[in-house]
mmCIF file of C-alpha atoms and ligand atoms in Angstrom:
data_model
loop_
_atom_site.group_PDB
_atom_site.id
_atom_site.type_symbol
_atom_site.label_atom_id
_atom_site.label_comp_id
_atom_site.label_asym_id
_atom_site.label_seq_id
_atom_site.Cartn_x
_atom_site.Cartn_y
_atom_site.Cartn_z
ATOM 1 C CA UNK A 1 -124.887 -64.627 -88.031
ATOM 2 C CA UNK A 2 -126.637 -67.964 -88.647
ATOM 3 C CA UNK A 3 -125.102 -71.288 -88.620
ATOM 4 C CA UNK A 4 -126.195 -74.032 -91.363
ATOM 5 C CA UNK A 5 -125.814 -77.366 -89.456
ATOM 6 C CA UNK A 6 -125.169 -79.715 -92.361
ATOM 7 C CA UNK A 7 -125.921 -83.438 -92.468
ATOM 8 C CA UNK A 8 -122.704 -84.806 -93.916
ATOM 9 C CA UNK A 9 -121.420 -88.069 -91.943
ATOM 10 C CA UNK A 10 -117.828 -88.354 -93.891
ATOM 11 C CA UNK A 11 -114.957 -86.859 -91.981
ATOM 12 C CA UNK A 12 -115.718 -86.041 -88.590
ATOM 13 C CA UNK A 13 -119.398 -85.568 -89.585
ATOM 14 C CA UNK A 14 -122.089 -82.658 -88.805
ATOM 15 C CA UNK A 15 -120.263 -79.841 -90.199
ATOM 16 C CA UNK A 16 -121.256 -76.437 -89.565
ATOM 17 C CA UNK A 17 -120.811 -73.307 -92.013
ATOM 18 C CA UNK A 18 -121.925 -69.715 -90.394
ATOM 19 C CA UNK A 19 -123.138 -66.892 -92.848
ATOM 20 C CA UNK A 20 -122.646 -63.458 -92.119
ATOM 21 C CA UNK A 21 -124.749 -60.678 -93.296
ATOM 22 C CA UNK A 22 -122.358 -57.802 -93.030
ATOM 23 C CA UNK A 23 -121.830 -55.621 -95.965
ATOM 24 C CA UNK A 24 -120.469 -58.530 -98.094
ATOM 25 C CA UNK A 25 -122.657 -61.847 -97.489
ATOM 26 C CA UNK A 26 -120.040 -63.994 -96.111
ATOM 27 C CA UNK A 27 -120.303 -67.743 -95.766
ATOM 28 C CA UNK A 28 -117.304 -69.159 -92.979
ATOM 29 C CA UNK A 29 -116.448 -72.392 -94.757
ATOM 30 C CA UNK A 30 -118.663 -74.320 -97.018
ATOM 31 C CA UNK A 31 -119.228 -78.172 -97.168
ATOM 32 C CA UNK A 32 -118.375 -81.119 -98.822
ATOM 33 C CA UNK A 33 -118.755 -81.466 -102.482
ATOM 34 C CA UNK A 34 -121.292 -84.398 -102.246
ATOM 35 C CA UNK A 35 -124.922 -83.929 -103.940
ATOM 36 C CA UNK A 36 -126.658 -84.336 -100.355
ATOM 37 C CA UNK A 37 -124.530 -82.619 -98.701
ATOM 38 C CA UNK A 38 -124.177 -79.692 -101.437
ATOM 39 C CA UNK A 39 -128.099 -79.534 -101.013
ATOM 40 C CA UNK A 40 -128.101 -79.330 -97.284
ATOM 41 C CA UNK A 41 -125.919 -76.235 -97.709
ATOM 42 C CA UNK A 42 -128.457 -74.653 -100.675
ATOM 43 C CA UNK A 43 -131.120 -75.196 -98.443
ATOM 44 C CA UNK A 44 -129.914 -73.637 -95.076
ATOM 45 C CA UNK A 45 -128.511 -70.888 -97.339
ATOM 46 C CA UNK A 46 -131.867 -70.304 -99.093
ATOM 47 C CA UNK A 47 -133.949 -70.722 -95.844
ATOM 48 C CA UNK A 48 -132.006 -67.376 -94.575
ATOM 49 C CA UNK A 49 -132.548 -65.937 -98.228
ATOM 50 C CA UNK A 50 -128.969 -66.643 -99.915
ATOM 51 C CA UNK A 51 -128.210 -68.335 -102.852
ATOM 52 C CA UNK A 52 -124.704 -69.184 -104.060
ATOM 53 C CA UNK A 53 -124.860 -66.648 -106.241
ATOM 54 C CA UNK A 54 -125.130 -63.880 -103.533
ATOM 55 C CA UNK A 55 -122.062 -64.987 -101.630
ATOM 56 C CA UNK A 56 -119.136 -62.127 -101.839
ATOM 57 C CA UNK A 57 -117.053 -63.704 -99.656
ATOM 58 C CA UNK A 58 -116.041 -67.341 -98.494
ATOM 59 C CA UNK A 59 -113.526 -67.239 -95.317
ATOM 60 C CA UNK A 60 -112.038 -71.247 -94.842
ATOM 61 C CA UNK A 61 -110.784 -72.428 -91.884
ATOM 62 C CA UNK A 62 -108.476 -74.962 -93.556
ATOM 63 C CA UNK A 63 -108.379 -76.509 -97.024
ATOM 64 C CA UNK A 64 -110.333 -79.628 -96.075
ATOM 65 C CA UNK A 65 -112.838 -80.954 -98.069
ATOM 66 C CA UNK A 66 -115.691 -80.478 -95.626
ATOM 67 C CA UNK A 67 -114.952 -77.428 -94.926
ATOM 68 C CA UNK A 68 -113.742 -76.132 -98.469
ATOM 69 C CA UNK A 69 -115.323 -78.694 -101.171
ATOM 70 C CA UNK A 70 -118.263 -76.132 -102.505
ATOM 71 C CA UNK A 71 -115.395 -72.792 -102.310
ATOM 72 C CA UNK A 72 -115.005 -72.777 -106.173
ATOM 73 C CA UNK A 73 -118.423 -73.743 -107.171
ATOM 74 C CA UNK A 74 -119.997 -71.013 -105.120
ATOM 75 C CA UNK A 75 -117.035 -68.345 -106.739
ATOM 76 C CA UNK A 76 -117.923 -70.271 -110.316
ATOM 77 C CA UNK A 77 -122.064 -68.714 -109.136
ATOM 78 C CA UNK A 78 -121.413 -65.387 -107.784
ATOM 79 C CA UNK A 79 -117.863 -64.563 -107.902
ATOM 80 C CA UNK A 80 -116.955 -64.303 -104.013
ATOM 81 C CA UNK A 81 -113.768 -63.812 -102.975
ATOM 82 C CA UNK A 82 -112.212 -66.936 -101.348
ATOM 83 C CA UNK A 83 -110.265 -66.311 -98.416
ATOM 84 C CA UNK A 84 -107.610 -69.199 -97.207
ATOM 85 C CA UNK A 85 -104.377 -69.549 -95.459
ATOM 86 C CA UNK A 86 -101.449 -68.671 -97.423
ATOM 87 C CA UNK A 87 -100.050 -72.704 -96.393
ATOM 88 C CA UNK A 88 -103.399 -74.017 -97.588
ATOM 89 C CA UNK A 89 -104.108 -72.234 -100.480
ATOM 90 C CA UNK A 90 -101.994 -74.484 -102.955
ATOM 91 C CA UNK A 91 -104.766 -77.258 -101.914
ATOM 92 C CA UNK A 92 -108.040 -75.141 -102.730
ATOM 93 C CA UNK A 93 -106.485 -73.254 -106.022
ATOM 94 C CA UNK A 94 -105.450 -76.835 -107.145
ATOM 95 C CA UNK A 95 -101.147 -75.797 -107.035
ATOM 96 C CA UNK A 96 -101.377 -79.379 -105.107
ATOM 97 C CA UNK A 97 -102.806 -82.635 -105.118
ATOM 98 C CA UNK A 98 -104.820 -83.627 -101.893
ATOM 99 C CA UNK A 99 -102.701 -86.661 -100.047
ATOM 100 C CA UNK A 100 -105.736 -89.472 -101.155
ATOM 101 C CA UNK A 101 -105.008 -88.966 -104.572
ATOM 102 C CA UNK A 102 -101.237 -88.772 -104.548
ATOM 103 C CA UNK A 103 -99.746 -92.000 -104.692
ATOM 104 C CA UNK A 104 -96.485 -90.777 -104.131
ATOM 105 C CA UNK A 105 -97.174 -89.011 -101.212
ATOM 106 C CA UNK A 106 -98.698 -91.888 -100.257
ATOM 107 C CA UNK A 107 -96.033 -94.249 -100.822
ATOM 108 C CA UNK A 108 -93.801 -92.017 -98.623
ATOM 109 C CA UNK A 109 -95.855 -91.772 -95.643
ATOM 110 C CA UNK A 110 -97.317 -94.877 -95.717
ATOM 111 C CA UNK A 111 -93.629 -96.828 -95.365
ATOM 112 C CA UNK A 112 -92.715 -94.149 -92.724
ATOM 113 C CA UNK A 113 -95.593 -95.664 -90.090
ATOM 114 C CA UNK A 114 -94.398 -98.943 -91.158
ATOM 115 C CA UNK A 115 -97.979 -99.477 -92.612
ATOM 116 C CA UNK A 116 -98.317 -103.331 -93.710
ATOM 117 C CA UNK A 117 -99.151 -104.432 -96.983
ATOM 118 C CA UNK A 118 -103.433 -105.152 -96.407
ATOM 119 C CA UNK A 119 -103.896 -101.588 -94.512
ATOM 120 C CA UNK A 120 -101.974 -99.909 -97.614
ATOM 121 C CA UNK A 121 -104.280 -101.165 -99.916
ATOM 122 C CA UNK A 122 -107.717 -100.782 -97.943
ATOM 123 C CA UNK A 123 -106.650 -97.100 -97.301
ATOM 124 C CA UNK A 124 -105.906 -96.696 -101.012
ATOM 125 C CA UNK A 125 -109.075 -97.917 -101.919
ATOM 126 C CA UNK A 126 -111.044 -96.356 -99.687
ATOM 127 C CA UNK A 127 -109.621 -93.045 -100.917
ATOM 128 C CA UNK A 128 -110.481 -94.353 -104.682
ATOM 129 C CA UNK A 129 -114.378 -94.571 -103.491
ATOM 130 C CA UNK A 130 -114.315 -91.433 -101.965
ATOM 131 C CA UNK A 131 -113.511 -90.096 -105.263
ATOM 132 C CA UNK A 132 -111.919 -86.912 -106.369
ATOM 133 C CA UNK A 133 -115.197 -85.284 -106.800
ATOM 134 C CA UNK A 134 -115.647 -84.377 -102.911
ATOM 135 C CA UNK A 135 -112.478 -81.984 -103.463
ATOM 136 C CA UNK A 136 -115.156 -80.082 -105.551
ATOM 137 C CA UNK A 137 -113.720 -77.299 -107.928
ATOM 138 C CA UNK A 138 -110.604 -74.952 -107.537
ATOM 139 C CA UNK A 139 -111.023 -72.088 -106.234
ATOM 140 C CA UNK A 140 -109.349 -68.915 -107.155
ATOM 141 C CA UNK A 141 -107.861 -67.542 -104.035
ATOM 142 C CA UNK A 142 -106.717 -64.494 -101.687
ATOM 143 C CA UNK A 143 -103.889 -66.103 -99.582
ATOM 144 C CA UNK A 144 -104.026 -64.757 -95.516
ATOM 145 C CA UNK A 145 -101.470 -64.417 -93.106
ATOM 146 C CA UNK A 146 -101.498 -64.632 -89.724
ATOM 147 C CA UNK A 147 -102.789 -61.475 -87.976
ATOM 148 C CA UNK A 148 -104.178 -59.894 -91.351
ATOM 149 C CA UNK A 149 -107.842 -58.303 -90.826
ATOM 150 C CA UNK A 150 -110.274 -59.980 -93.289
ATOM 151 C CA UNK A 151 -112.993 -56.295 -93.567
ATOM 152 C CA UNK A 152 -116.272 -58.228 -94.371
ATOM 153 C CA UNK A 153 -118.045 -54.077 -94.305
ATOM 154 C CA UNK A 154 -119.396 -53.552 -90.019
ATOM 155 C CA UNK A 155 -117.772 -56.703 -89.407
ATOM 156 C CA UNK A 156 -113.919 -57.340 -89.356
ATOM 157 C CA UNK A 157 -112.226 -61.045 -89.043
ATOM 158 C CA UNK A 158 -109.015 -61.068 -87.453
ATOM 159 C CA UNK A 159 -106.461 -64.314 -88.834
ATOM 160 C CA UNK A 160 -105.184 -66.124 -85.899
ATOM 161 C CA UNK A 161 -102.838 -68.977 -87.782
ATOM 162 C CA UNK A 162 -103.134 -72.314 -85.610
ATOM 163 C CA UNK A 163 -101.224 -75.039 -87.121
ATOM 164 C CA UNK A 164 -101.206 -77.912 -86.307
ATOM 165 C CA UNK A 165 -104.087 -80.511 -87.912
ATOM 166 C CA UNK A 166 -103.224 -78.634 -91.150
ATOM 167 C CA UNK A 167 -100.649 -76.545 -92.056
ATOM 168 C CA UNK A 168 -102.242 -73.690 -92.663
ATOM 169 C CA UNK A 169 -105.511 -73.833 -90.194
ATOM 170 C CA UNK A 170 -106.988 -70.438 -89.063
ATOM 171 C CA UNK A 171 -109.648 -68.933 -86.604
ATOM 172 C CA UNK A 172 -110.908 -65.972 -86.807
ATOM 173 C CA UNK A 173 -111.361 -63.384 -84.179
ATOM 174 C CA UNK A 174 -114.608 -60.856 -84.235
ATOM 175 C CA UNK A 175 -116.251 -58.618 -81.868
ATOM 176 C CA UNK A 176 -119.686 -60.441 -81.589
ATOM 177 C CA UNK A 177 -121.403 -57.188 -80.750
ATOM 178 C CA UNK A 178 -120.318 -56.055 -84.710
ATOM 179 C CA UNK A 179 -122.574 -59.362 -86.433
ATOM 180 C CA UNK A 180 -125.313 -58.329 -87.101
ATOM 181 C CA UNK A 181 -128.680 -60.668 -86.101
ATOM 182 C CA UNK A 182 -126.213 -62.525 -83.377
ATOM 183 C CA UNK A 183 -126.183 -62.335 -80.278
ATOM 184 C CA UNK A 184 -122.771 -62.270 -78.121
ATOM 185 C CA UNK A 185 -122.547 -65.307 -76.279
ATOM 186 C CA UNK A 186 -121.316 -64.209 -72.224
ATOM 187 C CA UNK A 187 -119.444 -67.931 -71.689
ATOM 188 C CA UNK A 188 -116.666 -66.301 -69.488
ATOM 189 C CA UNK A 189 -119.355 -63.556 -68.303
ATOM 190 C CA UNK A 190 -118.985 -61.600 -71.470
ATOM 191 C CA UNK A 191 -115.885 -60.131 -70.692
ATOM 192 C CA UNK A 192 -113.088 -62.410 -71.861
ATOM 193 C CA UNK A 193 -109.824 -60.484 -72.509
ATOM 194 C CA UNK A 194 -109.660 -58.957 -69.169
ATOM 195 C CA UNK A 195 -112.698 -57.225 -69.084
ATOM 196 C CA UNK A 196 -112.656 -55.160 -72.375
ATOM 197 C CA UNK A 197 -114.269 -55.976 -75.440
ATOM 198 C CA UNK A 198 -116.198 -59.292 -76.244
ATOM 199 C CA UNK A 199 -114.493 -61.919 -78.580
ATOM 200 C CA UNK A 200 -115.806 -64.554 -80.056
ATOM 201 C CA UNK A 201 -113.826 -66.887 -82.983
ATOM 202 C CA UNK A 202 -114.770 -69.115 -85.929
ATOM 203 C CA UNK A 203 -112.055 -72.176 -84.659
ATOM 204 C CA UNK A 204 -113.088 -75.145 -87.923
ATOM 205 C CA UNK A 205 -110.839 -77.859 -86.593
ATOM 206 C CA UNK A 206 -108.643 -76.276 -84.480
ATOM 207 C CA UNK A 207 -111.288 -76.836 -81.518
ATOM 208 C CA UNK A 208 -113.677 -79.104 -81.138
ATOM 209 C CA UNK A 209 -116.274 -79.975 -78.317
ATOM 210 C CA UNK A 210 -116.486 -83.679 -78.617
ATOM 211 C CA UNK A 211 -113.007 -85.285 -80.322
ATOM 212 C CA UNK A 212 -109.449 -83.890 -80.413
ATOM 213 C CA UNK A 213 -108.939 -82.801 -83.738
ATOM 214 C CA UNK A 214 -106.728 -85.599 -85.852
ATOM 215 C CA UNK A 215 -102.981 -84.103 -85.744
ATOM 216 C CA UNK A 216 -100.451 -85.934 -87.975
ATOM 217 C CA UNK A 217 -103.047 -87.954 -90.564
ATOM 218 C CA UNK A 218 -104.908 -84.945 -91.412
ATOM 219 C CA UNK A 219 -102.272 -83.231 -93.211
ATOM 220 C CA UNK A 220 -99.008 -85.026 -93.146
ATOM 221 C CA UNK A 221 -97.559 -81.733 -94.655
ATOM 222 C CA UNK A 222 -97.259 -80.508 -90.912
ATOM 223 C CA UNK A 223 -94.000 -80.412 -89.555
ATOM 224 C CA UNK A 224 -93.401 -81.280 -85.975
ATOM 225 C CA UNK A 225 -97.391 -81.314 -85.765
ATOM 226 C CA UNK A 226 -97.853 -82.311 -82.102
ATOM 227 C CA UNK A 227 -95.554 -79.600 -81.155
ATOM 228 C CA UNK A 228 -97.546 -76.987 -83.562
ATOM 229 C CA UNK A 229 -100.672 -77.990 -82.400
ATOM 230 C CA UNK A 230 -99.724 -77.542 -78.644
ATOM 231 C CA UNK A 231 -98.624 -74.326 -79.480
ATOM 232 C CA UNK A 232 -101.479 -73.436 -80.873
ATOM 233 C CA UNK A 233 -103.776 -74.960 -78.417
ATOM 234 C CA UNK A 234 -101.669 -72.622 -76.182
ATOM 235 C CA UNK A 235 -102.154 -69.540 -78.122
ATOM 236 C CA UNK A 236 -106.039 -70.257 -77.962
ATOM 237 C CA UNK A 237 -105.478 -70.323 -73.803
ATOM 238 C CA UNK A 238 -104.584 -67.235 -74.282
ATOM 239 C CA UNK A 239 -106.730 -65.451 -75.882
ATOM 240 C CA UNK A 240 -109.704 -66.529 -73.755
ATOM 241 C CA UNK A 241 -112.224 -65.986 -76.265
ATOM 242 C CA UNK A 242 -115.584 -65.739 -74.893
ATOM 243 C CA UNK A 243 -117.036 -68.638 -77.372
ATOM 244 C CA UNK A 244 -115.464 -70.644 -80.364
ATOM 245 C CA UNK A 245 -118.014 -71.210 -82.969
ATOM 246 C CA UNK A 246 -116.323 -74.878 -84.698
ATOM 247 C CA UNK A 247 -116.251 -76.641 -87.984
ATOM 248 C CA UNK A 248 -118.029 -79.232 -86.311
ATOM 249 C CA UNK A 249 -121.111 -79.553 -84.172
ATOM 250 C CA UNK A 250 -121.737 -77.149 -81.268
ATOM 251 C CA UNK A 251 -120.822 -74.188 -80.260
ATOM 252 C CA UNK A 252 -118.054 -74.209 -77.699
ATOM 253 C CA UNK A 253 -118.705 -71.790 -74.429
ATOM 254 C CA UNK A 254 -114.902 -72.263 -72.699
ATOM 255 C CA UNK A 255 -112.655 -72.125 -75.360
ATOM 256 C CA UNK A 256 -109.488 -71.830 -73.543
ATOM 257 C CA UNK A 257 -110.514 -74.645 -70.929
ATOM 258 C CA UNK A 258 -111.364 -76.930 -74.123
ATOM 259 C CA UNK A 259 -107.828 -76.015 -75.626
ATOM 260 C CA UNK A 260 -106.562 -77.330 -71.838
ATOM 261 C CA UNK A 261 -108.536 -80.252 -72.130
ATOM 262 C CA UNK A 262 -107.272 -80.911 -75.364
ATOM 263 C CA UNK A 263 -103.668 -80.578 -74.656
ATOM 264 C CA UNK A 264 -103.718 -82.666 -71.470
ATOM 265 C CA UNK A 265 -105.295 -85.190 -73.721
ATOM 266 C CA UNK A 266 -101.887 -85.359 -75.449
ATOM 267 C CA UNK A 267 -100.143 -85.700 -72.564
ATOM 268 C CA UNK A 268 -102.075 -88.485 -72.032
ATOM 269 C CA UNK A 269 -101.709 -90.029 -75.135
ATOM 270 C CA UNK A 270 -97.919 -89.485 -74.845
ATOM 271 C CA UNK A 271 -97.450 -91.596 -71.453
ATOM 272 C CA UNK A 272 -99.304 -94.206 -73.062
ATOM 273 C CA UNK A 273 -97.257 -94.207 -76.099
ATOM 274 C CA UNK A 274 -94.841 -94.414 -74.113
ATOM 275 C CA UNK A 275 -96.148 -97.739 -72.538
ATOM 276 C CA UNK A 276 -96.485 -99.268 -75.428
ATOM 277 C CA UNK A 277 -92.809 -99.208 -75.820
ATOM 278 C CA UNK A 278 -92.037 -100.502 -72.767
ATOM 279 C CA UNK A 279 -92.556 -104.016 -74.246
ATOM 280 C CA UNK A 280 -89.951 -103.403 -76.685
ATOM 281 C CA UNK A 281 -89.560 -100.992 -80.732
ATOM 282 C CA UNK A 282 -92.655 -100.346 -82.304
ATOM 283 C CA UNK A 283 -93.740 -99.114 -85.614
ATOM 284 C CA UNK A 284 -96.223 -95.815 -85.669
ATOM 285 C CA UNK A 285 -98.906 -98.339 -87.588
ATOM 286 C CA UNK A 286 -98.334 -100.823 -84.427
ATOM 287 C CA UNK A 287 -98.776 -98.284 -81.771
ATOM 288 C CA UNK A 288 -101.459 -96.730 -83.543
ATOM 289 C CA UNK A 289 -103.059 -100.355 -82.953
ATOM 290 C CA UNK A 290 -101.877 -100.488 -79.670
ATOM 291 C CA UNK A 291 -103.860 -97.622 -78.851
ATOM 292 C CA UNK A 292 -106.664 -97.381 -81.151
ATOM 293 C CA UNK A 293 -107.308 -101.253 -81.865
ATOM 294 C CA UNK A 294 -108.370 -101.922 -85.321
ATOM 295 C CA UNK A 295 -109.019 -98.802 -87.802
ATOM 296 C CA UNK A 296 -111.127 -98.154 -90.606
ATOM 297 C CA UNK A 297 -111.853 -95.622 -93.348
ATOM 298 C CA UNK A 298 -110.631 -92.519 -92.530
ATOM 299 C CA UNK A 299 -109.159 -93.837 -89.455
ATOM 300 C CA UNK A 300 -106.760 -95.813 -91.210
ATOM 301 C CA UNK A 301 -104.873 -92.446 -92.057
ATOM 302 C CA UNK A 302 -105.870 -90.616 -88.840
ATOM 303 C CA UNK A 303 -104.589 -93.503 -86.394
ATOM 304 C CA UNK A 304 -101.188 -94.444 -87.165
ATOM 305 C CA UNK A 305 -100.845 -90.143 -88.125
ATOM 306 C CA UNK A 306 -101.438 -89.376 -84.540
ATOM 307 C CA UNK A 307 -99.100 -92.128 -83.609
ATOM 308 C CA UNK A 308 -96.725 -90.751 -86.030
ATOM 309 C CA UNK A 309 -96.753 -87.035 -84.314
ATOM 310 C CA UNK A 310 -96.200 -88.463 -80.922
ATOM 311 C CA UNK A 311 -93.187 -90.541 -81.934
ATOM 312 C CA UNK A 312 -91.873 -88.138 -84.301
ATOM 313 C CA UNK A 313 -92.320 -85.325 -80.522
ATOM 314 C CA UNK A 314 -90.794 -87.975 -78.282
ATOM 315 C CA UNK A 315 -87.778 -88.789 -81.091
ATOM 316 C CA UNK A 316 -86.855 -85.198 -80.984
ATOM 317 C CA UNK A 317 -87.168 -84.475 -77.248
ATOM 318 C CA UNK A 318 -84.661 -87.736 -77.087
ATOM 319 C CA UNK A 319 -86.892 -90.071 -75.338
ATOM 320 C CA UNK A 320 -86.781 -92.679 -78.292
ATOM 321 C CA UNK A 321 -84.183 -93.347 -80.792
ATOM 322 C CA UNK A 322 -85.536 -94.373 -84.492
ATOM 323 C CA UNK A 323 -83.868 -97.544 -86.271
ATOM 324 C CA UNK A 324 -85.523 -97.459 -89.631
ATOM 325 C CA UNK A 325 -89.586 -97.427 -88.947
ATOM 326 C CA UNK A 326 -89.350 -98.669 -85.261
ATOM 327 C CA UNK A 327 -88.901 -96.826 -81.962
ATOM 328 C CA UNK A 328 -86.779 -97.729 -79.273
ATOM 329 C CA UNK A 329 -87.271 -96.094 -75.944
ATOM 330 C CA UNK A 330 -84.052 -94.645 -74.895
ATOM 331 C CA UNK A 331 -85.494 -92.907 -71.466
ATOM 332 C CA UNK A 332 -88.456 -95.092 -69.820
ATOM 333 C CA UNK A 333 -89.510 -92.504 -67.585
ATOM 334 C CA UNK A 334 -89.376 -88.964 -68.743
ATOM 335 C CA UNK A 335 -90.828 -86.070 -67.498
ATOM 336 C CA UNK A 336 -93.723 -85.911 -69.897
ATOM 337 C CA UNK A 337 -95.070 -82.455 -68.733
ATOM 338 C CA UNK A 338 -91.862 -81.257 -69.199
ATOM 339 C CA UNK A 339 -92.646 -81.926 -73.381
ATOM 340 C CA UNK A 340 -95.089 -80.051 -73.834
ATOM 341 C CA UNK A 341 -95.848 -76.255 -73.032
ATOM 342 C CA UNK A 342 -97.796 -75.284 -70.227
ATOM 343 C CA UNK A 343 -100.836 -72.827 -70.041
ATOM 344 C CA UNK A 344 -102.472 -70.053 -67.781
ATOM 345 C CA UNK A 345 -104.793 -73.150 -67.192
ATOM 346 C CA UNK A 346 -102.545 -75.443 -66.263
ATOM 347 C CA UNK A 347 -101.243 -73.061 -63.663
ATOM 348 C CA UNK A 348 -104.024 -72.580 -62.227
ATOM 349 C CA UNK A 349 -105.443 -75.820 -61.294
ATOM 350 C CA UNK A 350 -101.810 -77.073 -60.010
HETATM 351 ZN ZN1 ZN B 1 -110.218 -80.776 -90.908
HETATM 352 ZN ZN1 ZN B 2 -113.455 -80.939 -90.410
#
């Protein structure tokens, strides 16, 4: 297994696509459909002696254009098979239009957070100089399911469905010792899973080692996000995978104490949402401001999202009441650990 480390700065930047040389050549995710970026990818590819044309297989984490922008050009070369979530697929096929180029969608959302007039409009246009053309081409696709065995020939991807930053976001499990030209990676002293067999998993955005995946801007498709993605940062706890190879930068040697990290960083961010309304109803946009100060790009969406998934969590646990697009606290000092699930982790260092 090699990883291509591509260049790309859009998104959360530096994305990484792994290509296995099993029976089928199988790239795990692709890259953004931008020329440098697109060449970055033909290069690393051709470097290990692939072209696009010799792909039979493209696995995707999650229907985001980093990871799955070059899916249908690369099926349009060779004619892989595209692997994808069976709640993403409508976004790679082309069933559904991406959220930055539907208006309506936008509309929605965007009055939801209580998003004033200026940031509507900077957002929009930000999204109408990113262009369509990073979305690359549909893809023809084979929707997965959660727990369904992806057989690459000697090397076998297990679907572990962890929602959460997109609806239908997947790792996927393999037995390192079955890739051929990798070597297994001992981060919990090669023995993860109580001693038996090693596992490694391909995580895209579910995990990553330097920033907490967005939840709630990413794809506001997600119901209850926050609680999704805790449940899912839970469900990676548990597996205590012996390395997490991510969409983004480098590889990550503690997976499960990452997914802890990760989910006390909500917690976090939930007591200080929480402070923020202390001084009286807030909008999502204006505790997303609170918090993150002023936003741009990307952020714009990402900010007042995450805001968004915490107030939507504490509106259902019945810490705040909603009167059109502000919050009202209704308990000042709840038990915040008491929102969110708690891990083998969390046991253990309490
Ligand atoms: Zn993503
Ligand atoms: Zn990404």
């Amino acid at each position: 297994m090699k990883r291509i480390q591509l260049g790309n700065t859009v998104f959360e930047g530096e994305n990484d696509a792994y290509l296995i040389e099993a029976d089928r050549t199988t790239l795990v995710d692709t890259a953004v459909s931008i020329p440098a970026v697109r060449a970055d990818l033909r290069e690393g590819l051709s470097e290990l002696g692939v072209g696009f044309a010799d792909v039979d297989a493209v696995v995707l984490t999650h229907w985001h254009p980093d990871h799955a922008g070059l899916a249908g050009e690369i099926q349009t070369e060779g004619g892989a098979e595209v692997y994808v979530h069976e709640a993403d697929a409508p976004l790679v096929d082309g069933r559904e239009r991406p959220f930055a180029t539907n208006p309506a969608a936008q509309r929605e959302t965007f009055e939801r957070w209580g998003m004033p007039a200026a940031a509507r409009d900077r957002l929009t246009e930000f999204f109408e100089t990113e262009g369509t053309d990073i979305y690359g081409r549909d893809a023809e696709v084979t929707p997965i399911a959660d727990g369904e065995t992806i057989d690459l020939g000697g090397v076998k991807l297990e679907t572990v469905h962890l929602p959460g930053h997109t609806a239908g976001l997947c790792a996927f499990a393999f037995d390192p010792r079955t890739v051929p030209g990798h070597e297994p990676v001992s981060g919990n002293g090669g023995d993860g899973n109580g001693g038996e067999s090693p596992v490694e998993a391909f995580t895209g955005d579910a995990l990553l080692p330097r920033y907490t995946p967005n939840v709630g801007g990413a794809d506001v498709r997600v119901e209850e996000p926050l609680a999704a993605y805790a449940d899912s940062l839970v469900r990676i706890v548990d597996r205590d995978w012996d390395a997490a190879h991510p969409g983004h930068r480098e590889r990550i040697d503690e997976p499960s104490r990452r997914a802890a990290e990760i989910l006390d960083h909500h917690r976090d961010r939930t007591r200080r949402v929480i402070d923020v309304l202390e001084s009286g109803p807030a909008t999502a946009w204006e505790v997303s401001a609170a918090l993150f100060g002023d936003l741009e790009e990307i952020h714009t969406l990402h900010g007042p999202g995450e805001a968004f998934a915490h107030l939507d969590h504490l509106e259902r646990a019945g810490v705040l009441e909603r009167d059109g697009t502000a919050y009202r606290l209704l308990d000042p000092d709840p038990n915040v650990d008491d929102l969110f699930p708690t891990t083998a982790l969390d046991a253990a260092s309490t």
